[in-house]
XYZ file of C-alpha atoms in Angstrom:
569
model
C -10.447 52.409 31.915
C -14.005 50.835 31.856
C -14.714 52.446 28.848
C -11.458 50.854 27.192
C -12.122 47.704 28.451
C -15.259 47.321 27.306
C -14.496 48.818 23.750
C -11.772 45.795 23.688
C -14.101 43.253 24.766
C -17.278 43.907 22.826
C -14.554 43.901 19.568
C -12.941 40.828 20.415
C -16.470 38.966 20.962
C -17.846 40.304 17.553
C -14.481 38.990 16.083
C -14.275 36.081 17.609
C -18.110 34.709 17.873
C -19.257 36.341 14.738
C -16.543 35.665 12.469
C -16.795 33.033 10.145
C -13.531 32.233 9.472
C -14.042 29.752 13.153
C -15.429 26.609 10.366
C -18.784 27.887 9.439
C -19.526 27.494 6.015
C -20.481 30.845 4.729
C -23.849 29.675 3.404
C -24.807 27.988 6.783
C -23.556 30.815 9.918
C -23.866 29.754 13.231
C -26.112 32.168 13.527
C -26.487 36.163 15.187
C -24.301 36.286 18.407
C -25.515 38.215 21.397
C -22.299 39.841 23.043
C -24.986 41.973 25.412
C -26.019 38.841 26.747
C -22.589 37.629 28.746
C -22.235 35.809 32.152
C -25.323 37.633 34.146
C -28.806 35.977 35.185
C -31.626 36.685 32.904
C -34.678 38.271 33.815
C -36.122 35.003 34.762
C -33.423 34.257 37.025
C -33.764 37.053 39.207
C -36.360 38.712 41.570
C -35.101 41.867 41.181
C -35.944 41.910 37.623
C -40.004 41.240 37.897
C -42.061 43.749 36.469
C -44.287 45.881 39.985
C -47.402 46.822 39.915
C -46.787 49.980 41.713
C -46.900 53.106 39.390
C -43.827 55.155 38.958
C -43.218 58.195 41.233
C -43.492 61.021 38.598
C -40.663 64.333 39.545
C -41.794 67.633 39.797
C -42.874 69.691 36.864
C -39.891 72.270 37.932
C -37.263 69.402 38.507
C -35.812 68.370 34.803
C -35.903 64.362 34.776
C -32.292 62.569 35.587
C -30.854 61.030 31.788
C -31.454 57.586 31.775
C -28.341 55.548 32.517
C -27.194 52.311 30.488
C -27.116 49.666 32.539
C -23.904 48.409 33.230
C -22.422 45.931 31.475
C -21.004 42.597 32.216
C -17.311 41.645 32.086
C -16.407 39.205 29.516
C -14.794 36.854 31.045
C -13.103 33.207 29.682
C -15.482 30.792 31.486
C -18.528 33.033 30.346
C -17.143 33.071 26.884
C -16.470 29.334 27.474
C -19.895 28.639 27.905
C -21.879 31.376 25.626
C -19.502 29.953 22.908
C -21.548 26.176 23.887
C -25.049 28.268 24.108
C -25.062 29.798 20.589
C -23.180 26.149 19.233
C -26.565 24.948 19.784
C -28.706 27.216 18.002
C -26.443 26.771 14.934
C -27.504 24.451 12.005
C -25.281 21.273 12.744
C -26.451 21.012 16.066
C -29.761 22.532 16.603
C -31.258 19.559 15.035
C -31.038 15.766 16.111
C -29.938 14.242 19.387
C -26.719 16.470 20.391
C -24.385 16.028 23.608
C -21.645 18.449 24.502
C -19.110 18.175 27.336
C -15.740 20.661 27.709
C -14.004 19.894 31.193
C -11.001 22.171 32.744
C -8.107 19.438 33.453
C -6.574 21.053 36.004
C -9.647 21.502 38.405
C -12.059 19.591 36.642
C -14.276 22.788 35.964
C -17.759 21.757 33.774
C -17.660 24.505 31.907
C -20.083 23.272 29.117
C -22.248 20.654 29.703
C -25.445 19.857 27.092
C -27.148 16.772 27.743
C -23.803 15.371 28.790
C -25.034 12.281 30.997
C -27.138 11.026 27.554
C -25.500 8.021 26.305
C -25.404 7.846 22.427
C -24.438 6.209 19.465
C -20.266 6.870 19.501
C -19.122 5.451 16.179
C -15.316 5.832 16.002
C -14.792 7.908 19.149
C -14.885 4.501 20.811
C -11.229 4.065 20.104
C -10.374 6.484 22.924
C -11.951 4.489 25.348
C -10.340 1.104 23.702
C -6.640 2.792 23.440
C -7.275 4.061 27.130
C -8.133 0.907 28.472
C -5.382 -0.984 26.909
C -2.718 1.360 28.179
C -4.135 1.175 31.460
C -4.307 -2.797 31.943
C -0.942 -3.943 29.687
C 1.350 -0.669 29.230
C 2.632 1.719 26.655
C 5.771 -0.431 26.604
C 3.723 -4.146 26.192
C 4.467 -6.237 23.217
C 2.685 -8.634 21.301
C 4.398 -12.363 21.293
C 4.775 -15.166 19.472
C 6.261 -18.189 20.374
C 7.462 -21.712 18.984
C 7.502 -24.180 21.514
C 9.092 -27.760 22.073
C 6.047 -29.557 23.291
C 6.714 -31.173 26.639
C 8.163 -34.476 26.169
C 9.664 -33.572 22.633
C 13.822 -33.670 21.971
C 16.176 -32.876 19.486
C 17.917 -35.275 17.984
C 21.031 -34.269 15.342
C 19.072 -32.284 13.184
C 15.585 -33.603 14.323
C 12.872 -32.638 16.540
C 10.969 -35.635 17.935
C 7.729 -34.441 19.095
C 5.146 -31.528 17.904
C 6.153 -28.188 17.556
C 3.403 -25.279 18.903
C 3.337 -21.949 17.627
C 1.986 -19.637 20.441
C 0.242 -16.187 19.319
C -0.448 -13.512 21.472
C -2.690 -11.808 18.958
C 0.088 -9.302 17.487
C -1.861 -6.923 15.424
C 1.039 -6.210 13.436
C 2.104 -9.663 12.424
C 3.382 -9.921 8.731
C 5.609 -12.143 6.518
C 8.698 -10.658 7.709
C 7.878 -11.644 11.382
C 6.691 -14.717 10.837
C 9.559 -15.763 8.570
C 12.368 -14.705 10.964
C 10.312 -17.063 13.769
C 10.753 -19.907 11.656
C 14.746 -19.206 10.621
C 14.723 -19.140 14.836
C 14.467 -22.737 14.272
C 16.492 -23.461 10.872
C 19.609 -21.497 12.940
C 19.192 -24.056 15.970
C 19.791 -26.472 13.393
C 16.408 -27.821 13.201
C 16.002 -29.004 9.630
C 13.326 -32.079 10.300
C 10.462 -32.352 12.259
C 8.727 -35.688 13.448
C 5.822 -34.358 14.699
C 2.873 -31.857 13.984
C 3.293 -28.130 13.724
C 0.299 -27.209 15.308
C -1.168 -23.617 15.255
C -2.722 -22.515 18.946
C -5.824 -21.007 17.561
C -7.535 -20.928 19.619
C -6.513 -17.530 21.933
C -10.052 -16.040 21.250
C -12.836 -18.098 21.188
C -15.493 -15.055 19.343
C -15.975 -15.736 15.643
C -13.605 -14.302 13.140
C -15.297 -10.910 12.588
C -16.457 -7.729 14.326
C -19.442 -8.966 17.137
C -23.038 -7.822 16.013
C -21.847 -7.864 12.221
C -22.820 -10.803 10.389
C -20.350 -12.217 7.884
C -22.238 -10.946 4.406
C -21.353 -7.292 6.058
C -17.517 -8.333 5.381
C -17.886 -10.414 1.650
C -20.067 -7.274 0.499
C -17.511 -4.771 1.850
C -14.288 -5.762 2.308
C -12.368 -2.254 2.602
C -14.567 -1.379 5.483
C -14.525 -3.974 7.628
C -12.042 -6.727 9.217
C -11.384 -10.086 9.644
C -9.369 -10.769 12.704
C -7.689 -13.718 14.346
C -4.755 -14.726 16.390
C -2.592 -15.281 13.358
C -2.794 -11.653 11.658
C -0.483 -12.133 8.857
C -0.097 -8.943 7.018
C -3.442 -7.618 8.523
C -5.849 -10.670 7.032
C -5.432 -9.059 3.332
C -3.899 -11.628 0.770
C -2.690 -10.039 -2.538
C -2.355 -11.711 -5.243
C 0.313 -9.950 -8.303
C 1.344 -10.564 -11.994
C 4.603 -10.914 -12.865
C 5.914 -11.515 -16.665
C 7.824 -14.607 -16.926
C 11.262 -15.316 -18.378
C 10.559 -14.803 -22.050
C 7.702 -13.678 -24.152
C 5.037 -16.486 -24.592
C 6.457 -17.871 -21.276
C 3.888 -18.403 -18.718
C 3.089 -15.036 -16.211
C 4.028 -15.483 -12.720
C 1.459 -15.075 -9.974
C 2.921 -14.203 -6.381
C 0.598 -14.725 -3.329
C 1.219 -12.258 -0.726
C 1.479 -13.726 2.188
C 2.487 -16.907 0.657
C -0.043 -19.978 0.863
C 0.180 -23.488 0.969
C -2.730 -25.643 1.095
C -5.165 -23.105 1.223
C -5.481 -20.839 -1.723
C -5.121 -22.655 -5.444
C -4.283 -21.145 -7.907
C -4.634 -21.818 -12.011
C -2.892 -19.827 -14.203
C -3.304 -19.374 -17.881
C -2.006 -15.978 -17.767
C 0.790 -15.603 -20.314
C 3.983 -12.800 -21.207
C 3.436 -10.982 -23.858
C 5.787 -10.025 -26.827
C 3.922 -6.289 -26.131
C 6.572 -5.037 -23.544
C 4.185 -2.831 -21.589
C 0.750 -4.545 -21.993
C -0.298 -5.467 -18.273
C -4.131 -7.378 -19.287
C -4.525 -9.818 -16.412
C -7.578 -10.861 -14.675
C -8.210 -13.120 -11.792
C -11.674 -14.991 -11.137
C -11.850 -16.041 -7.694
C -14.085 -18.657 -5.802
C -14.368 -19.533 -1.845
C -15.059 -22.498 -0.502
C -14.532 -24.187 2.846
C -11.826 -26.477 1.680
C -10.233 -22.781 0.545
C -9.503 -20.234 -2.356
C -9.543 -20.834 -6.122
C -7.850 -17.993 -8.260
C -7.930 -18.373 -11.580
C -5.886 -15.918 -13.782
C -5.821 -15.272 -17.003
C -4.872 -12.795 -19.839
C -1.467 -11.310 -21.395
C 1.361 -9.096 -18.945
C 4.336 -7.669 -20.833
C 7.969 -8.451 -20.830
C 9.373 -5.150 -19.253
C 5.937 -4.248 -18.045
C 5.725 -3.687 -14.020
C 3.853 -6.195 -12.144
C 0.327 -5.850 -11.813
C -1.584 -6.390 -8.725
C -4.541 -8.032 -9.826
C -6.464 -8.104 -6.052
C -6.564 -7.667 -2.446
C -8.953 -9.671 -0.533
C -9.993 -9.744 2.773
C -9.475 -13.476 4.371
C -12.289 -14.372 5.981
C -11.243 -18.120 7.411
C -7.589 -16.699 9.326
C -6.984 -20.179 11.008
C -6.937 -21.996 7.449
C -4.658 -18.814 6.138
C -2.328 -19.286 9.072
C -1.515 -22.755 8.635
C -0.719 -22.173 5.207
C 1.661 -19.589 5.384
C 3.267 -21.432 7.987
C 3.627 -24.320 6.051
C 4.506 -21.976 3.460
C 7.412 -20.430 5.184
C 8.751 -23.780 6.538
C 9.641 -25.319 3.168
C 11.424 -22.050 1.930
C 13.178 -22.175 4.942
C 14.256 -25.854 3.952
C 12.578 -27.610 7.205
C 10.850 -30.750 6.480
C 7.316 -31.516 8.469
C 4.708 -34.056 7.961
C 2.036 -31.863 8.991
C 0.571 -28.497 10.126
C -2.462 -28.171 11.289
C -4.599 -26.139 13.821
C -6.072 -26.469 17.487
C -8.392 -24.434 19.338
C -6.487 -26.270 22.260
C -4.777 -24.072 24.904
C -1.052 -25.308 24.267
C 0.758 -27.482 26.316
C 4.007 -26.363 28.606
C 7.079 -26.736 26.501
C 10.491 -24.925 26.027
C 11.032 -22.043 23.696
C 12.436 -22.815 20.745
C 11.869 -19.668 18.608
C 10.049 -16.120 19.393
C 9.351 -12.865 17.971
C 7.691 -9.653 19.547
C 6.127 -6.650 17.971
C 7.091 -2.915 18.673
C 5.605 -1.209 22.097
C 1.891 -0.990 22.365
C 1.513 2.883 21.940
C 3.258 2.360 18.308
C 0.201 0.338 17.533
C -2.093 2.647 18.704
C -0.750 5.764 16.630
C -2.595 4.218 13.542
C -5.491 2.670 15.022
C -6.625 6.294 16.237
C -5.314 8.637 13.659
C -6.164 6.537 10.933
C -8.889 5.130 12.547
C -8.270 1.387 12.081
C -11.234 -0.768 12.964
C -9.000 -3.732 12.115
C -6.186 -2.810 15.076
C -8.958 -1.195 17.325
C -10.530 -4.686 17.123
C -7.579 -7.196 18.084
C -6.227 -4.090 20.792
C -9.941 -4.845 22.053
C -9.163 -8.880 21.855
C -5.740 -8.153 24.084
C -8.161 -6.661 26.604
C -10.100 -9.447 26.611
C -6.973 -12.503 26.837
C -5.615 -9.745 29.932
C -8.995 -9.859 31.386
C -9.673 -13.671 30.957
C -8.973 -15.891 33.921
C -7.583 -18.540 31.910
C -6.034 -15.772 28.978
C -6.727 -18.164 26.637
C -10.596 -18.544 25.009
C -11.374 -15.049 25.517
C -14.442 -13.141 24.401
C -15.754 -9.579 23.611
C -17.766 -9.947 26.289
C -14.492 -10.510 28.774
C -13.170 -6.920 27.216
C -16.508 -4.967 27.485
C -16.091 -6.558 31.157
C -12.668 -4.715 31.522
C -13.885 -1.664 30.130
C -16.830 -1.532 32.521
C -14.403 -1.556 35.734
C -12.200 1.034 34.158
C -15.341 3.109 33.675
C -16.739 2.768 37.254
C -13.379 3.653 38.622
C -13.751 7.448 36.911
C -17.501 7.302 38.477
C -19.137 6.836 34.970
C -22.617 5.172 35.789
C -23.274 1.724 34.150
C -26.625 3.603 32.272
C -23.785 5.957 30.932
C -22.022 3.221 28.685
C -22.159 0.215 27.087
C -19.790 -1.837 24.789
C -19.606 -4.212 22.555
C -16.273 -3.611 20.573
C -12.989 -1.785 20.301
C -14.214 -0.190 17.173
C -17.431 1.383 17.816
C -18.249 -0.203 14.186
C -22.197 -1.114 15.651
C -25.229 0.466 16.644
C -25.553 -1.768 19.587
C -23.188 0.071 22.535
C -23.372 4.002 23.367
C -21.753 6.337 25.288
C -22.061 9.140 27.287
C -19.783 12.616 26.123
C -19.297 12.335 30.246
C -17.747 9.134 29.453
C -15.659 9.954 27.286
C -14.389 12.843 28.347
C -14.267 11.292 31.942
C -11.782 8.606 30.038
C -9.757 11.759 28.237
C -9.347 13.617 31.353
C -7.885 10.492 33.642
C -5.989 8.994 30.787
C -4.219 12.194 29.701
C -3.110 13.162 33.078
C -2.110 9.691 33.846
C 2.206 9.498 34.221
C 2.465 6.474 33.111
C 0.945 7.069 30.039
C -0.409 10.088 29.244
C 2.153 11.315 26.934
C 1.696 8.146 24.487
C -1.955 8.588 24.762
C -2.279 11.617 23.526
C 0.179 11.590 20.952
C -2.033 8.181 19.497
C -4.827 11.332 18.486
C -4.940 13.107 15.060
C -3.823 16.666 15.195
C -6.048 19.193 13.417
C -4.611 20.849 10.553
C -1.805 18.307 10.458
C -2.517 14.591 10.204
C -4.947 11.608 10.414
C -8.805 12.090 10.281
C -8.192 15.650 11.441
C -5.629 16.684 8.670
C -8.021 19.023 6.810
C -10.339 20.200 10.097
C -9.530 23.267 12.243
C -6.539 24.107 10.009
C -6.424 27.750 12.078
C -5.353 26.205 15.290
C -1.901 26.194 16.140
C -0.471 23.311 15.295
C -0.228 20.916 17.993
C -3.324 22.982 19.598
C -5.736 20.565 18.963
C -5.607 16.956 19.295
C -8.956 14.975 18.724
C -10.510 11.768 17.102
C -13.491 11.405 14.965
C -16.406 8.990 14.574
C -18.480 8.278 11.633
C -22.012 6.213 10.780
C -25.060 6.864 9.056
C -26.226 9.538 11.195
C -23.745 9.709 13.549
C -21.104 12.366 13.939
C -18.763 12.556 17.171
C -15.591 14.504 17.944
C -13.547 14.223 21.619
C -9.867 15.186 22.388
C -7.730 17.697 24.096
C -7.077 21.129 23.513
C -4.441 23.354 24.883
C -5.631 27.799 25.458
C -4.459 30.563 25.428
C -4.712 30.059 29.274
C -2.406 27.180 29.423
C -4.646 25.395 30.656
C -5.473 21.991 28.932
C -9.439 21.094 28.626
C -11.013 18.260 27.118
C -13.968 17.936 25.154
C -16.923 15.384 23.584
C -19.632 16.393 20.833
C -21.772 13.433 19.665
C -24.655 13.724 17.334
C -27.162 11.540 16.378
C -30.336 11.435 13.479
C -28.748 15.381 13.016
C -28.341 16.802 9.495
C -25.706 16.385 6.631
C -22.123 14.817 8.210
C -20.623 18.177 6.740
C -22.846 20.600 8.080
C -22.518 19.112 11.880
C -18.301 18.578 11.134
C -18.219 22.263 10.937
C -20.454 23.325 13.493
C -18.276 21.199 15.708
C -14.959 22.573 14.449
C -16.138 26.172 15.096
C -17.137 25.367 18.788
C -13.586 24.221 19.170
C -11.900 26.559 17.828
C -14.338 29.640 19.817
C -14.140 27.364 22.762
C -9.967 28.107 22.041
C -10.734 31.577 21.903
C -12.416 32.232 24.972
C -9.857 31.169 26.575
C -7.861 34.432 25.237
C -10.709 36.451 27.704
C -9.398 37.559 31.134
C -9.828 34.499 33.777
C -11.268 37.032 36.737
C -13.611 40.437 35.414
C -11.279 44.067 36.093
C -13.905 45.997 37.977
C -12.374 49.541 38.249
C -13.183 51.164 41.853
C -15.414 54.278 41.750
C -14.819 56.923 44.676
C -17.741 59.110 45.642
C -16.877 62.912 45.446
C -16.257 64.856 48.622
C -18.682 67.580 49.225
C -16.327 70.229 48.493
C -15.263 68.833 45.116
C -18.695 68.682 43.964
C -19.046 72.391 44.880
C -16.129 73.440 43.257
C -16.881 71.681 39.893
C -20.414 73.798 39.917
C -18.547 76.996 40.316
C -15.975 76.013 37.646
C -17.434 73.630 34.791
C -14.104 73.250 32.809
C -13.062 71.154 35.613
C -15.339 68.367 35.408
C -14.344 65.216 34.137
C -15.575 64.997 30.221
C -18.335 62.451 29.597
C-alpha cells in the first residue's frame, strides 16, 4: 500500500509541479521541482541530522554488511504541496527578481499556508479596488443607490404653472449618471406642470470639495492622456466624456449636422462649416477644438455624405464638470419646454426644501461589477468619493482624505497595522499609497465571508478564463474556480482573489510585485502559482501512514525454513 501510494504521489507532483501547461511560458519554466524535498525539516532544522565526529562501528569480517535502506519518504500532503508550490514560485523567473509578496489564507480556519514577505507594504496599482469595493459595501450596502434630487427651495411656491423661488438640483455623486437620467429628472418637473421658473436653477456642486481629478495627479496627466485617466465630479453626465458626431443634413450641399453628446448649452461652441456631400458615402469631417475657461470651441469642417452613417468625429474627456453640468441642464430644460432665467452653480451646501423631482441609480454592487472587472478608475474614483460624503460629518465638502480615513478604520478592525497600508484613492492610479498582500487578503477574507455582502462582492471580480481583466489568464481552471483582480503600473504587477479546491475549501490569495521583470513574464509566474496552489489542494488533507507489525518469533523461523513464503520485495 505504501509502495502504491507513493508511486501515485511522486506522479501526480511531477505532473502537477513540473508540467508546463500550469502558465509557464515554455521558454521561461519555473524551474526543476524537487518532489524528494516535501513537508520534512531540512538538515539544518534538525539535531538529529548533524554530521558526529565519532567513527563508524565497522561489522565483523564474517558478518555480510545489512543493504542500505532508503530513507523513508514523506507523505505528500495538500498543505505541504500548498506551500512547496509558494517555495519553488519564488525561484521562478517572474518572481525571483524584484520586490515580491505572497499571501494564500484557508477561509475556513484562517490557515497561513503561504506567506512571503506578506507584512511588506507595496506599490498595489489596481488591486486597490478590492479594498475600495469592500469598504463601500461595508459602510452604504449592496442595495444603496445613488440620488439626485430637485428641490423647491424653502420659501419658494407654485403658482399656476410657475415656480416662484430657485430650484436646487441635489447630487449624490451617481457614478452612472447619463442623459437619460438626467432628462427624466427634469420631465419630473414638466409633468407637475411646471413650465416657468422665476428663480435660479442652481447646481449643488459642491458635494466634494477635492479638485476635479484623481489626488496626486496633476491636470497635464489627464489633457495628455485622456483614455487613461478621469475627470470626476458630482454631476457625472455620461461618465465626463462629451462626443461630438456628424450627421448629413437634409439635402446635398445642405449644411452637416453636429450633435453634442450630452447636449450643451453655454459651455461648448460650436462652428460648423462642415457640409453634405452629393458623394453618398464620403464621411471627411474634422473637428479642431480649443479650451478655455469661459469653455469649448469646436470647429468642424469638411464634406459627410447623404446616405453616409454618421461619423463620430471625437470623444473628449471634460475636464471643468461643474461648467458641463450646468449646461446640460440648461440644455435639457429648454427641450423639455421649461422656461428659466438662469442656471448656474454653487459650491453651497443646499438649503432645506421639498422634493420636487428625483431619480436614483441601480444598487451599488451593479456599479461595482464594472469598476472591478473592467477595472474602471473612473467608477473606482467617485465609489471612493461616496466613502468620503458617508464618512464626512457634514456629508457635504468631502475629501479623499475623509475616505482614506474610512478605509483606515475598516483596516484596523481586521487587525491590519497602520505601517501595513496607506491610501490615497479608490483607484490605486498613484505611486503614493501601498499595501500589504496581508491587507489585502485580510480585506478578501472578511469581505467574502461577510452575509450581508459577500455574495455581491465576489461576483464584482473577473473570473479567469471567462471575463474582465482575467478573460484570457488561467483559462485551465474550472470556470467559476477562480475569481481575482489585477493591477497594473510601470513596474508593478499584483493579482488577489478567491479560489475554490478540490478540497472545497475556499482560500484567498495576494501576489504583488514591484521593480520585477517584463509584466508578462511575472503575469504567468503568478497564474501558474494559482493554478498549482489549485492543485495541491487535490493532495490528501492528513498523510496515510500504513501500520507495520513486527513478526512473531515463530514466523520469522518458519520463513527461514521455507523461503517461498516470504513476502516478495
Amino acid at each position: 500500500m505504501i509502495a502504491a501510494w507513493r508511486g501515485w504521489a511522486v506522479l501526480l507532483a511531477v505532473g502537477v509541479l513540473g508540467s508546463s501547461a500550469f502558465g509557464a511560458p515554455a521558454e521561461e519554466p519555473l524551474g526543476p521541482v524537487d518532489v524528494e524535498a516535501s513537508d520534512g525539516p531540512s538538515q539544518a532544522e534538525g539535531a538529529d541530522a548533524e554530521a558526529s565526529d565519532a567513527p563508524e562501528e565497522e561489522p565483523p569480517e564474517d558478518t555480510p554488511a545489512a543493504p542500505s535502506q532508503p530513507e523513508p519518504e514523506a507523505p505528500l500532503t495538500r498543505d505541504a504541496g500548498l506551500t512547496r508550490a509558494c517555495v519553488d514560485a519564488m525561484s521562478s523567473p517572474g518572481l525571483r527578481r524584484g520586490g515580491v509578496g505572497l499571501r494564500l489564507v484557508r477561509l475556513s480556519d484562517g490557515v497561513v499556508a503561504c506567506d512571503v514577505a506578506g507584512e511588506s507594504p507595496r506599490l498595489p496599482a489596481s488591486t486597490t479596488k478590492v479594498i475600495t469595493a469592500a469598504v463601500a459595501l461595508d459602510r452604504l450596502g449592496p442595495d444603496y443607490r445613488f440620488t439626485t434630487q430637485v428641490l423647491g427651495a424653502e420659501g419658494g411656491a407654485r403658482q399656476a404653472d410657475r415656480w416662484v423661488g430657485d430650484l436646487w438640483v441635489v447630487p449624490s455623486g451617481d457614478p452612472t449618471l447619463d442623459t437619460v437620467r438626467l432628462r427624466a429628472l427634469i420631465d419630473g418637473l414638466r409633468r407637475q406642470g411646471i413650465a416657468h421658473i422665476e428663480g435660479r436653477v442652481v447646481l449643488a456642486a459642491g458635494l466634494h470639495a477635492d479638485p476635479p481629478w484623481i489626488p496626486h495627479w496633476p491636470l497635464d496627466d489627464y489633457r495628455s492622456n485622456e483614455s487613461y485617466y478621469a475627470t470626476l465630479g458630482p454631476f457625472p453626465t455620461d461618465g465626463l466624456r462629451l462626443t461630438a458626431t456628424l450627421r448629413p443634413g437634409a439635402a446635398a450641399g445642405a449644411p452637416a449636422i453636429v450633435e453634442l453628446s450630452p447636449p450643451q448649452d453655454g459651455f461648448v461652441r460650436v462652428v460648423n462649416r462642415a457640409t453634405t456631400s452629393t458623394s453618398a458615402w464620403t464621411r471627411r469631417g474634422s473637428v479642431r477644438r480649443s479650451v478655455s475657461a469661459e469653455g469649448w470651441t469646436l470647429e468642424v469642417s469638411g464634406t459627410i455624405g447623404l446616405e453616409a452613417k454618421p461619423q463620430t468625429l471625437g470623444t473628449w474627456m471634460v475636464d471643468q464638470p461643474d461648467s458641463s453640468a450646468a449646461a446640460v441642464v440648461r440644455a435639457l430644460l429648454a427641450q423639455a419646454g421649461i422656461v428659466a432665467a438662469e442656471v448656474v452653480t454653487s459650491s453651497e451646501p443646499p438649503p432645506k426644501g421639498v422634493v420636487l423631482s428625483s431619480v436614483a441609480s441601480e444598487p451599488l454592487w451593479t456599479v461595482l461589477l464594472p469598476m472591478n472587472k473592467r477595472s474602471s478608475n473612473f467608477l473606482a474614483e467617485m465609489v471612493f468619493r461616496a466613502i468620503a460624503v458617508d464618512a464626512h460629518p457634514d456629508r457635504w465638502g468631502a475629501t479623499a482624505d475623509d475616505a482614506a480615513r474610512a478605509v483606515g478604520e475598516h483596516l484596523a478592525r481586521l487587525g491590519v497595522a497602520p505601517e501595513e497600508s496607506w491610501v490615497v484613492n479608490g483607484s490605486g492610479l498613484t505611486r503614493e499609497h501601498k499595501l500589504s498582500p496581508r491587507a489585502l487578503t485580510s480585506v478578501l477574507a472578511a469581505a467574502a465571508s461577510d452575509p450581508r455582502y459577500g455574495d455581491e462582492f465576489v461576483a464584482s471580480l473577473s473570473v479567469a478564463g471567462v471575463d474582465g481583466t482575467l478573460a484570457r489568464r488561467m483559462t485551465s481552471a474550472r470556470q467559476g474556480q477562480v475569481r481575482g483582480k489585477t493591477g497594473t503600473l510601470n513596474g508593478v504587477v499584483g493579482l488577489c482573489g478567491t479560489f475554490v479546491g478540490s478540497d472545497g475549501e475556499t482560500y484567498v490569495f495576494a501576489a504583488l510585485s514591484n521593480d520585477g521583470p517584463s509584466a508578462g513574464t511575472v503575469r504567468a509566474a503568478m497564474d501558474a502559482l494559482v493554478t498549482r496552489w489549485i492543485a495541491a489542494t487535490a493532495f490528501p488533507i492528513v498523510a496515510e501512514v500504513e501500520a507495520i507489525t513486527a513478526p512473531s518469533p515463530a514466523e520469522t523461523s518458519s520463513a527461514a525454513a521455507d523461503p517461498s513464503r516470504a513476502d516478495s520485495p
